[in-house]
Coordinates of C-alpha atoms and ligand atoms in Angstrom, one line a residue:
M2 CA -3.8 107.3 -15.0
P3 CA -6.7 105.5 -16.7
L4 CA -7.6 103.0 -14.0
K5 CA -11.4 102.8 -14.5
N6 CA -13.5 99.8 -15.2
Q7 CA -12.1 98.9 -18.5
T8 CA -9.6 96.4 -19.8
L9 CA -6.1 97.7 -19.8
D10 CA -3.6 97.3 -22.6
K11 CA 0.1 96.4 -22.0
F12 CA 1.2 100.0 -21.7
A13 CA -1.4 100.9 -19.0
I14 CA -0.6 97.6 -17.2
A15 CA 3.1 98.4 -17.2
A16 CA 2.4 101.9 -15.9
A17 CA 0.3 100.5 -13.0
L18 CA 3.0 98.0 -12.1
Q19 CA 5.6 100.8 -12.2
E20 CA 3.4 102.9 -9.8
I21 CA 3.2 99.9 -7.5
A22 CA 7.0 99.6 -7.6
S23 CA 7.5 103.2 -6.8
L24 CA 5.1 103.1 -3.9
L25 CA 6.7 100.0 -2.5
E26 CA 10.1 101.6 -2.8
L27 CA 8.7 104.6 -0.8
K28 CA 7.4 102.3 1.9
G29 CA 11.0 101.1 2.4
G30 CA 12.2 98.1 4.4
V31 CA 11.4 94.7 2.9
S32 CA 8.8 96.2 0.6
R33 CA 11.7 97.5 -1.5
F34 CA 12.5 93.9 -2.7
K35 CA 8.9 93.4 -3.7
G36 CA 9.1 96.8 -5.4
R37 CA 11.9 95.6 -7.6
A38 CA 9.9 92.6 -8.6
Y39 CA 7.1 94.8 -9.8
Q40 CA 9.6 97.0 -11.7
T41 CA 11.0 93.9 -13.5
G42 CA 7.4 92.9 -14.2
A43 CA 6.6 96.4 -15.7
R44 CA 9.6 96.1 -18.0
A45 CA 8.6 92.5 -19.1
I46 CA 5.1 93.6 -19.9
A47 CA 6.1 96.7 -21.8
A48 CA 8.5 94.6 -23.8
V49 CA 5.9 92.0 -24.9
A50 CA 5.7 92.0 -28.7
G51 CA 2.1 92.2 -29.8
D52 CA -1.0 91.6 -27.8
I53 CA -1.0 91.0 -24.1
A54 CA -4.6 89.7 -24.1
K55 CA -3.6 86.5 -25.8
I56 CA -0.9 85.7 -23.3
I57 CA -3.3 86.3 -20.4
E58 CA -6.0 84.2 -22.0
D59 CA -3.5 81.3 -22.6
N60 CA -2.3 81.6 -19.0
R61 CA 1.3 82.2 -20.2
L62 CA 2.2 85.2 -18.1
T63 CA 4.5 83.2 -15.9
S64 CA 6.6 82.3 -19.0
L65 CA 7.7 85.9 -19.2
P66 CA 11.0 86.8 -17.6
G67 CA 10.7 87.7 -13.9
I68 CA 6.9 87.1 -13.6
G69 CA 5.8 84.7 -10.9
N70 CA 2.3 83.7 -9.8
A71 CA 1.6 86.7 -7.5
L72 CA 2.6 89.2 -10.1
A73 CA 0.7 87.3 -12.8
S74 CA -2.5 87.5 -10.7
Q75 CA -2.2 91.3 -10.3
I76 CA -1.6 91.7 -14.1
K77 CA -4.7 89.6 -14.8
Q78 CA -6.7 91.7 -12.4
L79 CA -5.5 94.9 -14.1
H80 CA -6.2 93.6 -17.5
V81 CA -9.7 92.4 -16.7
T82 CA -11.0 94.9 -14.2
G83 CA -8.8 97.9 -14.9
S84 CA -7.7 98.1 -11.2
S85 CA -5.4 96.2 -8.9
S86 CA -6.1 95.5 -5.2
V87 CA -2.4 96.0 -4.4
L88 CA -2.3 99.4 -6.1
D89 CA -5.6 100.5 -4.5
N90 CA -4.3 99.6 -1.0
L91 CA -1.0 101.4 -1.6
R92 CA -2.7 104.5 -2.9
Q93 CA -4.8 104.6 0.3
E94 CA -1.6 104.6 2.4
F95 CA 0.0 107.6 0.7
P96 CA -1.2 111.1 -0.1
P97 CA -1.6 111.7 -3.9
G98 CA 1.4 112.9 -5.8
I99 CA 3.8 111.2 -3.4
V100 CA 6.0 109.6 -6.1
E101 CA 6.7 112.9 -7.8
L102 CA 7.0 114.9 -4.5
S103 CA 9.4 112.4 -2.9
A104 CA 12.0 113.0 -5.6
V105 CA 12.7 116.4 -4.0
P106 CA 15.6 116.0 -1.5
G107 CA 14.5 116.7 2.1
L108 CA 10.8 115.9 1.6
S109 CA 10.1 112.8 3.7
N110 CA 6.9 110.9 3.5
T111 CA 5.7 112.5 6.8
K112 CA 6.4 116.0 5.5
I113 CA 4.5 115.3 2.3
A114 CA 1.5 114.0 4.3
K115 CA 1.5 117.1 6.4
L116 CA 1.6 119.4 3.3
H117 CA -1.2 117.5 1.8
E118 CA -3.3 117.7 4.9
A119 CA -2.7 121.4 5.5
L120 CA -2.6 122.7 1.9
G121 CA -4.0 120.0 -0.3
V122 CA -0.7 119.7 -2.2
T123 CA -0.8 116.8 -4.7
S124 CA 2.0 117.7 -7.1
L125 CA 5.4 119.4 -7.4
A126 CA 3.9 122.4 -9.3
E127 CA 1.3 122.9 -6.5
L128 CA 3.9 122.7 -3.8
Q129 CA 6.1 125.3 -5.7
A130 CA 3.1 127.6 -6.1
A131 CA 2.2 127.2 -2.4
A132 CA 5.8 128.0 -1.3
E133 CA 6.0 131.0 -3.6
A134 CA 2.8 132.3 -2.1
G135 CA 4.3 132.0 1.4
L136 CA 1.8 129.4 2.5
V137 CA 4.2 126.6 3.5
R138 CA 5.8 128.6 6.3
N139 CA 2.5 128.5 8.2
V140 CA 2.2 124.7 8.2
K141 CA 3.2 123.2 11.5
G142 CA 6.7 121.9 11.5
F143 CA 7.7 124.2 8.6
G144 CA 9.0 127.7 8.8
A145 CA 10.2 130.5 6.5
K146 CA 13.7 128.9 6.3
T147 CA 12.3 125.5 5.4
E148 CA 10.1 127.1 2.8
Q149 CA 13.1 128.9 1.2
S150 CA 15.2 125.7 1.1
L151 CA 12.3 123.8 -0.3
L152 CA 12.0 126.3 -3.2
E153 CA 15.7 125.9 -3.8
A154 CA 15.5 122.2 -3.8
I155 CA 12.6 122.3 -6.3
A156 CA 14.5 124.6 -8.5
N157 CA 17.6 122.3 -8.4
H158 CA 15.4 119.3 -9.1
N159 CA 13.8 120.9 -12.1
R160 CA 17.2 121.9 -13.4
D161 CA 18.6 118.4 -13.0
N162 CA 15.6 117.0 -14.9
K163 CA 16.3 119.4 -17.8
T164 CA 19.7 118.0 -18.2
A165 CA 18.3 114.5 -18.3
K166 CA 20.7 111.6 -18.1
R167 CA 21.9 109.9 -21.3
F168 CA 20.9 106.3 -21.9
L169 CA 23.2 103.7 -23.4
L170 CA 22.3 103.0 -27.0
H171 CA 20.7 99.6 -26.4
H172 CA 18.6 100.9 -23.5
A173 CA 17.4 103.9 -25.5
Q174 CA 16.6 101.5 -28.4
R175 CA 14.5 99.2 -26.1
I176 CA 12.6 102.2 -24.7
G177 CA 12.2 103.7 -28.2
E178 CA 10.8 100.5 -29.6
Q179 CA 8.1 100.6 -27.0
V180 CA 7.3 104.2 -27.9
L181 CA 7.1 103.3 -31.6
D182 CA 4.9 100.3 -30.7
Y183 CA 2.5 102.6 -28.9
I184 CA 2.5 105.3 -31.6
R185 CA 1.7 102.6 -34.2
T186 CA -1.6 102.1 -32.5
A187 CA -2.7 105.6 -33.5
R188 CA -5.5 106.0 -36.0
G189 CA -4.5 107.7 -39.2
L190 CA -0.8 107.2 -38.7
E191 CA 1.1 107.0 -42.0
E192 CA 4.8 106.9 -41.2
V193 CA 6.9 106.9 -38.1
S194 CA 10.6 106.7 -37.5
F195 CA 13.3 107.4 -35.0
A196 CA 15.3 110.5 -35.5
G197 CA 18.1 112.3 -33.6
S198 CA 21.1 110.5 -32.0
L199 CA 19.2 107.2 -31.8
R200 CA 18.8 107.1 -35.6
R201 CA 22.4 108.0 -35.9
W202 CA 23.3 105.1 -33.5
Q203 CA 25.3 107.2 -31.1
E204 CA 26.8 105.4 -28.1
T205 CA 24.5 107.3 -25.8
V206 CA 21.1 109.0 -26.3
G207 CA 19.8 112.0 -24.4
T208 CA 16.4 112.5 -26.0
I209 CA 14.7 109.7 -28.0
R210 CA 13.4 111.6 -31.0
V211 CA 10.5 110.4 -33.1
V212 CA 9.0 111.9 -36.3
A213 CA 5.6 110.7 -37.4
S214 CA 3.1 111.7 -40.1
S215 CA -0.7 111.8 -40.3
K216 CA -3.3 113.9 -42.1
Q217 CA -4.1 115.1 -38.5
P218 CA -0.9 115.7 -36.7
A219 CA -2.5 117.3 -33.7
A220 CA -4.5 114.1 -33.1
L221 CA -1.2 112.1 -33.2
V222 CA 0.3 114.3 -30.4
E223 CA -2.9 113.9 -28.4
H224 CA -2.7 110.1 -28.8
F225 CA 0.9 110.0 -27.8
L226 CA 0.2 112.1 -24.6
R227 CA -2.1 109.2 -23.5
F228 CA 1.0 106.9 -23.4
P229 CA 0.5 105.6 -19.9
V230 CA 4.2 105.5 -18.9
I231 CA 4.5 109.3 -19.3
V232 CA 5.2 110.9 -15.9
K233 CA 5.7 114.4 -17.1
V234 CA 5.0 116.6 -20.1
E235 CA 7.8 119.1 -20.4
D236 CA 6.7 120.9 -23.5
Q237 CA 3.7 120.7 -25.8
T238 CA 2.4 122.4 -29.0
D239 CA -0.1 121.3 -31.6
T240 CA 2.4 119.3 -33.5
S241 CA 5.1 118.4 -31.0
C242 CA 5.8 117.4 -27.5
T243 CA 8.6 116.4 -25.2
V244 CA 7.8 114.1 -22.3
E245 CA 9.6 112.1 -19.6
L246 CA 8.8 108.4 -19.1
V247 CA 8.9 106.5 -15.8
E248 CA 12.4 105.2 -16.4
G249 CA 13.7 108.7 -16.7
A250 CA 14.0 108.7 -20.5
R251 CA 13.1 111.9 -22.4
V252 CA 11.1 111.4 -25.6
S253 CA 10.3 114.1 -28.1
L254 CA 7.7 113.6 -30.8
R255 CA 7.2 115.7 -33.9
A256 CA 4.0 115.1 -35.9
V257 CA 3.7 116.4 -39.5
R258 CA 1.5 116.0 -42.5
P259 CA 2.6 113.2 -44.8
P260 CA 4.2 115.5 -47.5
Q261 CA 6.4 117.0 -44.8
F262 CA 7.7 113.8 -43.4
P263 CA 10.9 113.4 -45.4
L264 CA 12.2 116.9 -44.6
A265 CA 11.1 116.7 -41.0
L266 CA 12.9 113.4 -40.7
F267 CA 16.1 114.8 -42.3
W268 CA 16.0 117.9 -40.1
D269 CA 15.4 116.1 -36.8
T270 CA 17.9 113.3 -37.5
G271 CA 20.7 115.9 -37.4
S272 CA 23.4 116.1 -36.4
A273 CA 22.9 119.9 -36.1
A274 CA 26.3 120.5 -37.7
H275 CA 25.4 118.2 -40.6
V276 CA 22.0 119.8 -41.2
S277 CA 23.4 123.3 -41.0
K278 CA 26.1 122.5 -43.6
V279 CA 23.7 120.9 -46.0
H280 CA 21.4 123.9 -45.5
E281 CA 24.4 126.2 -46.5
I282 CA 25.1 124.1 -49.6
A283 CA 21.5 124.4 -50.6
S284 CA 21.6 128.2 -50.2
R285 CA 24.7 128.4 -52.3
K286 CA 22.9 126.6 -55.0
G287 CA 20.0 129.1 -54.8
L288 CA 17.7 126.6 -53.0
E289 CA 15.8 127.3 -49.8
L290 CA 15.9 124.3 -47.5
N291 CA 14.0 124.2 -44.2
R292 CA 12.1 121.8 -42.0
Q293 CA 8.9 122.2 -44.1
S294 CA 10.1 122.5 -47.7
L295 CA 12.8 122.7 -50.2
K296 CA 12.3 125.5 -52.6
I297 CA 14.1 126.2 -55.8
Q298 CA 14.2 129.7 -57.1
I299 CA 14.4 129.9 -60.8
I300 CA 15.6 133.2 -62.1
R301 CA 15.1 134.1 -65.7
T302 CA 16.8 137.0 -67.4
G303 CA 15.7 138.0 -70.9
K304 CA 17.3 140.6 -73.0
A305 CA 14.2 142.7 -73.5
R306 CA 12.5 142.0 -70.2
P307 CA 13.6 142.6 -66.6
A308 CA 14.6 139.5 -64.6
T309 CA 11.7 137.4 -63.3
S310 CA 11.8 134.7 -60.7
R311 CA 9.5 131.8 -60.0
V312 CA 9.6 129.5 -57.0
R313 CA 9.2 125.8 -57.5
S314 CA 8.9 123.2 -54.7
P315 CA 9.8 119.8 -56.1
E316 CA 8.0 116.9 -54.5
I317 CA 10.3 115.0 -52.1
K318 CA 8.9 111.5 -51.6
H319 CA 11.7 110.1 -49.5
E320 CA 14.4 111.5 -47.3
A321 CA 17.0 110.0 -49.6
D322 CA 15.8 112.3 -52.5
I323 CA 17.1 115.4 -50.7
Y324 CA 20.8 114.7 -51.3
P325 CA 20.7 114.1 -55.1
M326 CA 18.7 117.4 -55.5
L327 CA 21.9 119.0 -54.1
Q328 CA 24.1 117.0 -56.4
M329 CA 25.3 115.0 -53.5
Q330 CA 25.6 111.3 -52.8
Y331 CA 23.1 110.0 -50.3
V332 CA 24.5 110.2 -46.7
A333 CA 23.3 107.4 -44.4
P334 CA 22.1 108.6 -41.0
E335 CA 25.1 106.9 -39.2
L336 CA 27.5 109.2 -41.1
R337 CA 25.8 112.6 -40.5
E338 CA 28.3 114.1 -38.1
D339 CA 30.0 116.7 -40.2
E340 CA 33.2 114.7 -40.0
G341 CA 34.0 115.0 -43.7
E342 CA 31.0 113.1 -45.1
I343 CA 29.5 116.2 -46.7
E344 CA 32.6 117.0 -48.7
A345 CA 33.0 113.4 -49.6
A346 CA 29.3 113.2 -50.8
L347 CA 29.9 116.3 -52.9
R348 CA 33.0 114.7 -54.5
K349 CA 31.1 111.4 -54.9
A350 CA 33.7 109.8 -52.7
L351 CA 31.6 108.2 -50.0
P352 CA 31.8 104.4 -49.8
E353 CA 29.2 103.0 -52.2
D354 CA 28.9 99.7 -50.5
L355 CA 28.5 100.6 -46.9
I356 CA 28.4 97.4 -44.7
T357 CA 24.9 96.1 -43.7
L358 CA 23.7 93.6 -41.2
A359 CA 22.7 91.2 -44.1
D360 CA 26.4 91.1 -45.3
I361 CA 27.6 89.3 -42.1
Q362 CA 28.1 85.6 -42.5
G363 CA 29.7 84.6 -39.2
M364 CA 29.5 85.3 -35.5
V365 CA 32.9 86.3 -34.2
H366 CA 34.1 86.5 -30.6
C367 CA 31.8 84.2 -28.6
H368 CA 32.4 83.0 -25.0
T369 CA 31.0 79.8 -23.5
T370 CA 30.7 78.1 -20.1
Y371 CA 34.3 77.1 -20.6
S372 CA 35.3 80.6 -19.4
D373 CA 32.8 83.4 -18.4
G374 CA 30.0 82.8 -20.8
K375 CA 26.5 81.7 -19.8
H376 CA 25.8 79.1 -22.5
S377 CA 27.4 76.0 -23.8
I378 CA 29.2 75.5 -27.1
E379 CA 26.2 73.8 -28.6
Q380 CA 23.7 76.5 -27.3
M381 CA 25.9 79.3 -28.8
A382 CA 26.2 77.4 -32.1
R383 CA 22.5 76.7 -32.5
A384 CA 21.6 80.3 -31.6
A385 CA 24.1 81.6 -34.2
E386 CA 22.7 79.1 -36.7
A387 CA 19.1 80.3 -36.0
M388 CA 20.2 83.8 -36.9
G389 CA 21.3 82.5 -40.3
M390 CA 25.1 82.5 -39.7
K391 CA 27.4 80.2 -41.6
Y392 CA 30.1 80.0 -38.9
V393 CA 30.8 80.9 -35.3
T394 CA 34.1 81.4 -33.6
I395 CA 34.4 80.0 -30.0
T396 CA 36.9 82.3 -28.3
D397 CA 37.1 81.8 -24.6
H398 CA 39.6 83.5 -22.4
S399 CA 43.3 82.5 -22.0
P400 CA 44.9 81.5 -18.7
T401 CA 46.1 84.9 -17.6
A402 CA 42.5 86.0 -17.4
F403 CA 42.0 83.7 -14.4
Y404 CA 39.2 85.9 -13.0
A405 CA 37.3 85.1 -16.2
G406 CA 38.0 81.4 -16.1
G407 CA 40.7 81.5 -18.7
L408 CA 41.5 78.1 -20.2
K409 CA 44.7 76.2 -19.3
L410 CA 46.0 73.7 -21.8
D411 CA 44.1 70.6 -20.3
R412 CA 40.8 72.4 -20.4
L413 CA 41.5 73.8 -23.8
Q414 CA 42.1 70.2 -25.0
R415 CA 38.7 69.2 -23.6
Q416 CA 37.1 72.2 -25.2
W417 CA 38.5 71.2 -28.6
E418 CA 37.1 67.7 -28.2
E419 CA 33.7 69.1 -27.3
I420 CA 33.8 71.4 -30.3
D421 CA 34.5 68.4 -32.5
E422 CA 31.6 66.5 -31.0
T423 CA 29.2 69.5 -31.4
Q424 CA 30.3 69.9 -35.0
Q425 CA 28.8 66.4 -35.7
K426 CA 25.4 67.7 -34.5
V427 CA 25.1 71.1 -36.2
K428 CA 25.4 72.5 -39.7
I429 CA 27.0 75.8 -38.8
K430 CA 30.8 75.7 -39.0
L431 CA 32.5 75.9 -35.6
L432 CA 36.0 77.6 -35.4
K433 CA 38.3 76.9 -32.5
G434 CA 39.6 80.2 -31.2
T435 CA 40.9 82.1 -28.2
E436 CA 40.7 85.6 -26.8
S437 CA 44.3 85.7 -25.8
D438 CA 45.4 88.3 -23.3
I439 CA 48.1 90.6 -24.4
L440 CA 50.7 90.3 -21.7
S441 CA 52.7 93.3 -20.2
D442 CA 55.6 92.6 -22.6
G443 CA 53.3 92.4 -25.6
K444 CA 53.5 88.6 -26.0
L445 CA 50.4 86.6 -26.3
D446 CA 49.2 84.2 -23.7
Y447 CA 49.8 80.7 -25.2
P448 CA 53.1 79.4 -26.6
D449 CA 53.4 79.9 -30.4
R450 CA 53.0 76.1 -31.0
V451 CA 49.5 76.3 -29.4
L452 CA 48.5 79.6 -30.9
E453 CA 49.3 78.1 -34.4
Q454 CA 46.8 75.4 -33.8
F455 CA 43.8 77.7 -33.3
D456 CA 41.5 78.6 -36.2
I457 CA 41.4 82.2 -35.0
V458 CA 43.2 84.4 -32.4
I459 CA 41.7 87.5 -30.9
A460 CA 44.3 89.5 -28.9
S461 CA 43.0 91.8 -26.2
I462 CA 44.2 94.0 -23.3
H463 CA 42.3 93.1 -20.1
S464 CA 44.4 94.9 -17.4
R465 CA 46.9 97.6 -16.9
Y466 CA 44.6 100.3 -18.3
K467 CA 46.6 103.0 -16.6
M468 CA 49.9 102.0 -18.1
N469 CA 51.7 105.1 -19.5
A470 CA 51.1 105.8 -23.2
D471 CA 54.6 105.0 -24.3
K472 CA 54.7 101.6 -22.6
M473 CA 51.2 100.8 -23.8
T474 CA 52.2 101.7 -27.4
K475 CA 55.3 99.5 -27.2
C476 CA 53.3 96.7 -25.8
L477 CA 50.7 96.9 -28.5
V478 CA 53.3 97.2 -31.3
T479 CA 55.0 94.0 -30.0
A480 CA 51.7 92.2 -29.8
M481 CA 50.7 93.2 -33.4
Q482 CA 54.1 92.1 -34.7
Q483 CA 53.8 88.6 -33.3
P484 CA 54.1 86.1 -36.1
V485 CA 50.6 84.6 -35.8
F486 CA 47.6 86.3 -37.4
K487 CA 45.6 88.0 -34.7
I488 CA 42.6 90.3 -34.4
W489 CA 43.0 93.3 -32.0
G490 CA 40.0 92.9 -29.6
H491 CA 38.0 95.8 -28.1
A492 CA 41.0 97.9 -29.1
L493 CA 41.2 100.8 -26.6
G494 CA 39.5 99.1 -23.7
R495 CA 36.8 101.8 -23.1
L496 CA 33.6 101.1 -21.2
I497 CA 31.0 103.7 -22.1
Q498 CA 30.2 106.1 -19.3
R499 CA 32.5 104.0 -17.0
R500 CA 36.1 103.9 -18.3
P501 CA 37.7 106.1 -21.0
P502 CA 39.9 104.6 -23.7
F503 CA 43.4 103.9 -22.4
E504 CA 46.2 106.1 -23.7
C505 CA 48.5 105.1 -26.4
D506 CA 49.8 106.4 -29.8
V507 CA 46.9 104.9 -31.9
E508 CA 48.3 106.1 -35.2
R509 CA 51.6 104.4 -34.6
V510 CA 49.9 101.1 -33.7
L511 CA 47.8 101.4 -36.8
D512 CA 50.9 102.0 -38.9
V513 CA 52.4 98.8 -37.5
I514 CA 49.2 96.8 -38.0
A515 CA 49.2 97.8 -41.7
E516 CA 52.6 96.1 -42.0
S517 CA 51.7 93.1 -39.8
R518 CA 49.6 89.9 -39.8
A519 CA 46.7 91.6 -38.0
A520 CA 43.2 92.9 -38.3
I521 CA 41.0 95.0 -36.0
E522 CA 37.8 94.1 -34.2
V523 CA 34.8 96.4 -34.2
N524 CA 33.2 95.3 -30.9
G525 CA 29.4 95.3 -30.8
D526 CA 29.0 94.9 -27.0
P527 CA 26.9 98.0 -26.3
Y528 CA 29.0 98.8 -23.3
R529 CA 32.2 98.8 -25.4
L530 CA 31.6 99.8 -29.0
D531 CA 35.3 99.9 -29.6
M532 CA 37.1 101.1 -31.6
E533 CA 35.6 104.5 -32.2
P534 CA 34.5 105.6 -35.7
R535 CA 37.3 108.2 -36.1
W536 CA 39.9 105.5 -35.5
I537 CA 38.1 103.1 -37.8
R538 CA 38.4 105.7 -40.6
E539 CA 42.1 106.2 -39.8
A540 CA 42.6 102.4 -40.0
R541 CA 40.8 102.1 -43.3
K542 CA 43.1 104.8 -44.8
R543 CA 45.9 102.3 -44.2
K544 CA 43.9 99.4 -45.9
I545 CA 43.6 97.5 -42.6
K546 CA 40.9 94.8 -42.5
F547 CA 38.3 94.4 -39.8
V548 CA 36.0 91.9 -38.2
I549 CA 32.7 92.9 -36.7
S550 CA 32.3 91.0 -33.4
V551 CA 29.6 90.4 -30.8
D552 CA 31.8 89.7 -27.8
A553 CA 28.9 87.6 -26.6
H554 CA 28.8 86.1 -23.1
S555 CA 25.4 84.6 -23.8
A556 CA 23.2 83.5 -26.7
G557 CA 21.1 86.6 -26.3
A558 CA 24.2 88.8 -26.8
L559 CA 24.5 87.6 -30.3
N560 CA 22.1 90.4 -31.0
N561 CA 25.1 92.7 -30.3
L562 CA 25.8 92.2 -34.0
K563 CA 23.6 95.1 -35.0
Y564 CA 25.5 97.5 -32.8
G565 CA 28.8 96.3 -34.3
V566 CA 27.5 96.9 -37.8
A567 CA 26.3 100.4 -36.8
M568 CA 29.7 101.3 -35.5
A569 CA 31.4 100.0 -38.6
R570 CA 29.0 102.1 -40.7
R571 CA 29.8 105.1 -38.6
G572 CA 33.4 104.3 -39.5
W573 CA 32.5 104.2 -43.2
L574 CA 33.4 100.6 -43.6
Q575 CA 32.4 98.8 -46.8
Q576 CA 31.6 95.1 -47.2
D577 CA 35.0 94.2 -48.7
E578 CA 36.8 95.6 -45.7
V579 CA 35.1 93.3 -43.2
L580 CA 36.4 89.7 -43.1
N581 CA 33.3 88.1 -41.6
T582 CA 31.4 89.0 -44.7
L583 CA 33.3 86.1 -46.4
E584 CA 31.9 82.6 -46.6
A585 CA 33.2 80.1 -44.1
K586 CA 36.3 78.7 -46.0
A587 CA 37.5 82.1 -47.2
F588 CA 37.1 83.5 -43.7
A589 CA 39.0 80.7 -42.0
K590 CA 41.8 81.2 -44.5
A591 CA 41.9 84.9 -44.0
V592 CA 42.3 84.7 -40.2
Q593 CA 44.4 81.5 -40.0
P594 CA 47.0 82.2 -37.3
A595 CA 49.8 80.0 -38.7
Ligands
ZN19 ZN1 37.8 90.8 -23.8
ZN20 ZN1 35.5 88.8 -24.9

């Protein structure tokens, strides 16, 4: 860790704060709470856009989330002197390498101190070597048996780390942005991009893949390996490396020369199944496609002469050039799953007008302080307006969702009055809506005469996730057949990594929706991302319309929009299939309940 007499940048400061946090955690007791504060601080600093020096000079550190006076003074000290009194003191208290070593089950602080004293062990690798050489058994308090179980524990630990945990998309994106931020400070960098599952906007990301180009790729790798929040290098060559960051995320960088960038990006974006099929298609056409180049073999046969062949490597300036060379439509990264997109691209049958973030004109599915949201109607409206939206739908919970502060009629009346008042103050059009519970019999949660007065109705399941598939199907069919126009909210109720989609006959429900006054929500909450792309594609076959929603419980969550759009793209949706690409009046008409 570069803690010498030098000013530290935000990455090095974040790394130092993280180390303080880990050491405080190891101290245990009340220090743990302090540790958490330092961890929050590390995140806040790493997430600062641009230069930390300016913020420090202007004394604005305490305006960052979670940073109080004590933390601010340590950050200042780190920035100016390159060291921190708190960190120095903590390091004195513990043997070196304790953070890494304490991750092995069974290794207490005392044991680590003993090993350090007797054998000078300062890292996991050193401990493993010492145990393999039979040195640990001779340390007081350890024996042959303990040595053996330590070796097993280390092996398990290393294996667990190989199958690193998967991060939710928005977490991976936040960490990935910090990685890109750092790589962009490299001299000689030409291009850099996410690749892998992060570029394909998968719900969860195992390895954050990055492809970058420079005339000196090796220097780029060296630069990246100085990223201060790296805790472990798993793998390293001249042009690539895989590392683990403090938060447990795995990052893999591939560095190439500029002409190789488009192909490397294509290759590393995957999915493996997509790339392998495209590779096959290229071979069938007599082309040789690999990570470095695309070669076309031109074979000439003349009557008098024997056949000759010549290899040509056409210049590929952009990744998008690859597909047309194979007589295919361009395939956007979100579609590269080998789920029919290749065949469609060959037939020129992929959607031409795939939905984009810029197409969205209105924020759908917003909660406020009237139910379980954090911000007021006006705050939500102004935030949506600041994002360039033309309308926002206020859709708080209905009475059955009492745990989420669902609105009974009197409070609903008050909310409508407040919406009218707010409308006088803002330009953005406010629509009065509800997220009505779908009850066990499939009815919605307000009487029809009330439902008809809303501008928009979202109908969602919020309980009975374990209902049997038949009953659930019936319930949904009844709900979708209700006379008012409704939007099926977070369709199958999944919570990523926490709750699977509930069981029902989805195709049957889609058949009914196609014949009813209903549309389907693509929910952008990164914990939900519902419905799944395969079902979106099934629905669009039936010409069902969609809205892309944010399901926002705070103004900040309006940023969920990009995840909703990504899911819609993964489901191949075009602009004209998404209702909230319409301007305000047309949208209101399209979703009018009555
Ligand atoms: Zn809901
Ligand atoms: Zn909601």
